[in-house]
């Protein structure tokens, strides 16, 4: 007899799945061909290494560049912290608004850790004297951010206040 359990989100078990004896029949029966009830007790196997992780990593904090006025060639670095280590493929990005123009802070580094760095370089003619802004969702841009169990990371984030991050690239 094979018993099967399908894992669904948000199930998590970080110390090993527990199995109990005897088998619960749930109003059913297990009998042999002579209609004799099966023995329902068994030696419970060690399942301490059978772990469950059906939840994707979540963004816990987005750290912004320092309040300042940035000019052509300078970089705006953003740190995105997750609640667990993540692996990155491709080039996910953060979407920025610099004076009405969409710019991107592209993934730069941090794969294998819980903190990813994103960078946007200031280009000539960008201007924003009132501070830049950011959308509240990460753009995967064809890439992925996943945990060790290959669960996809959440893309929602709380955008930091960027009113002190100004741009004058004219």
Coordinates of C-alpha atoms in Angstrom, one line a residue:
X1 CA 0.0 0.0 0.0
X2 CA 1.3 3.4 -0.9
X3 CA 0.2 6.5 1.0
X4 CA 0.7 9.8 -0.7
X5 CA 0.6 13.4 0.6
X6 CA 0.7 16.3 -1.9
X7 CA 2.5 19.3 -0.5
X8 CA 0.7 22.6 -1.0
X9 CA 1.5 26.1 -0.1
X10 CA 2.0 27.4 2.6
X11 CA 3.1 24.0 4.2
X12 CA 6.5 24.2 5.9
X13 CA 8.2 21.6 8.2
X14 CA 11.8 22.4 9.0
X15 CA 12.5 19.7 11.5
X16 CA 11.2 16.6 9.6
X17 CA 7.9 15.2 8.8
X18 CA 6.3 13.2 11.6
X19 CA 4.5 9.9 10.9
X20 CA 2.5 8.1 13.6
X21 CA 1.5 4.6 14.2
X22 CA -1.0 3.0 14.0
X23 CA -2.4 3.7 10.5
X24 CA -5.6 5.7 10.8
X25 CA -8.4 4.2 8.7
X26 CA -10.5 7.3 8.4
X27 CA -13.7 5.1 8.4
X28 CA -12.1 2.7 5.9
X29 CA -10.8 -0.8 6.2
X30 CA -7.7 -2.8 5.2
X31 CA -8.2 -6.5 5.0
X32 CA -6.6 -9.5 3.3
X33 CA -8.4 -11.7 0.8
X34 CA -9.8 -13.7 3.8
X35 CA -11.4 -10.5 5.2
X36 CA -9.0 -10.5 8.2
X37 CA -8.2 -7.0 9.4
X38 CA -4.7 -5.9 8.8
X39 CA -2.3 -5.1 11.6
X40 CA -2.2 -1.3 11.7
X41 CA 0.9 -0.8 13.9
X42 CA 4.3 -0.5 12.4
X43 CA 7.8 0.7 13.3
X44 CA 7.9 4.4 12.5
X45 CA 10.8 5.2 10.1
X46 CA 13.2 8.1 10.8
X47 CA 11.8 11.0 8.7
X48 CA 13.8 13.8 10.4
X49 CA 15.5 14.5 7.0
X50 CA 12.2 14.7 5.1
X51 CA 11.6 18.5 5.1
X52 CA 8.9 20.6 3.5
X53 CA 9.2 24.1 2.1
X54 CA 6.4 25.2 -0.1
X55 CA 6.7 28.9 0.6
X56 CA 8.7 31.3 -1.6
X57 CA 11.1 33.8 -0.1
X58 CA 9.6 37.2 0.8
X59 CA 11.2 40.6 0.6
X60 CA 11.6 42.0 4.1
X61 CA 13.3 45.3 3.4
X62 CA 14.5 47.5 0.6
X63 CA 17.4 49.9 1.4
X64 CA 17.8 53.0 -0.7
X65 CA 20.9 55.0 -1.7
X66 CA 21.8 57.8 0.6
X67 CA 20.0 61.1 0.3
X68 CA 22.1 63.2 -2.1
X69 CA 22.1 64.7 -5.6
X70 CA 23.5 62.2 -8.1
X71 CA 25.2 63.2 -11.4
X72 CA 26.1 61.5 -14.7
X73 CA 28.0 58.3 -14.1
X74 CA 27.2 57.9 -10.4
X75 CA 25.3 54.8 -9.2
X76 CA 22.1 54.3 -7.3
X77 CA 22.5 51.1 -5.3
X78 CA 19.6 49.4 -3.7
X79 CA 19.8 46.4 -1.3
X80 CA 16.8 44.0 -1.2
X81 CA 16.7 41.7 1.8
X82 CA 14.8 38.4 1.8
X83 CA 13.8 36.2 4.7
X84 CA 16.0 33.4 3.4
X85 CA 18.9 32.9 1.0
X86 CA 18.0 33.2 -2.7
X87 CA 19.5 32.2 -6.0
X88 CA 19.2 34.6 -9.0
X89 CA 19.1 33.7 -12.7
X90 CA 18.9 36.4 -15.4
X91 CA 18.6 40.1 -14.6
X92 CA 15.6 40.9 -12.4
X93 CA 15.2 44.6 -11.8
X94 CA 13.6 47.4 -9.8
X95 CA 11.6 50.0 -11.7
X96 CA 12.4 53.6 -11.0
X97 CA 10.9 56.9 -12.0
X98 CA 13.5 59.6 -12.6
X99 CA 11.9 62.9 -13.5
X100 CA 9.1 61.1 -15.5
X101 CA 11.5 58.7 -17.2
X102 CA 11.4 55.0 -16.5
X103 CA 14.9 53.7 -15.4
X104 CA 15.9 50.3 -14.0
X105 CA 18.1 49.2 -11.1
X106 CA 19.3 45.9 -12.5
X107 CA 20.4 42.9 -10.3
X108 CA 24.1 43.2 -9.6
X109 CA 25.1 40.7 -7.0
X110 CA 24.2 38.6 -3.9
X111 CA 23.0 35.3 -5.4
X112 CA 23.3 32.6 -2.7
X113 CA 22.7 35.1 0.2
X114 CA 19.6 36.8 1.6
X115 CA 20.6 40.3 0.4
X116 CA 20.6 41.2 -3.3
X117 CA 22.2 44.4 -4.7
X118 CA 20.5 46.3 -7.6
X119 CA 22.2 49.2 -9.5
X120 CA 21.0 52.0 -11.7
X121 CA 23.6 54.3 -13.3
X122 CA 22.7 58.0 -13.8
X123 CA 22.7 58.9 -17.5
X124 CA 23.2 62.3 -19.1
X125 CA 20.1 64.5 -19.1
X126 CA 18.3 62.8 -16.3
X127 CA 16.9 65.3 -13.9
X128 CA 14.7 65.0 -10.8
X129 CA 14.8 67.7 -8.2
X130 CA 12.0 66.3 -6.1
X131 CA 13.4 62.9 -5.5
X132 CA 13.0 59.7 -7.5
X133 CA 10.4 57.0 -6.9
X134 CA 10.1 53.3 -7.2
X135 CA 7.3 50.9 -8.0
X136 CA 6.1 48.4 -5.3
X137 CA 6.9 45.3 -7.3
X138 CA 10.0 43.7 -8.7
X139 CA 10.2 43.2 -12.4
X140 CA 11.6 39.6 -13.0
X141 CA 12.6 40.7 -16.6
X142 CA 12.7 37.0 -17.7
X143 CA 14.9 36.0 -14.7
X144 CA 14.1 34.2 -11.5
X145 CA 14.7 34.6 -7.8
X146 CA 14.3 31.3 -5.9
X147 CA 15.1 29.6 -2.6
X148 CA 17.0 26.4 -2.3
X149 CA 13.7 24.5 -2.7
X150 CA 13.2 26.3 -6.0
X151 CA 10.2 28.2 -4.7
X152 CA 9.8 31.5 -6.5
X153 CA 10.3 34.6 -4.5
X154 CA 7.6 37.1 -3.9
X155 CA 7.8 40.3 -6.0
X156 CA 5.9 42.7 -3.8
X157 CA 7.9 45.2 -1.8
X158 CA 7.5 48.3 0.3
X159 CA 9.3 51.0 -1.7
X160 CA 11.5 53.2 0.4
X161 CA 11.0 56.9 0.6
X162 CA 13.3 58.4 -2.1
X163 CA 12.4 62.1 -1.9
X164 CA 16.0 62.9 -0.8
X165 CA 17.5 61.0 -3.7
X166 CA 17.8 63.6 -6.4
X167 CA 19.3 63.6 -9.9
X168 CA 21.0 66.4 -11.8
X169 CA 22.7 65.0 -14.9
X170 CA 22.5 68.1 -17.1

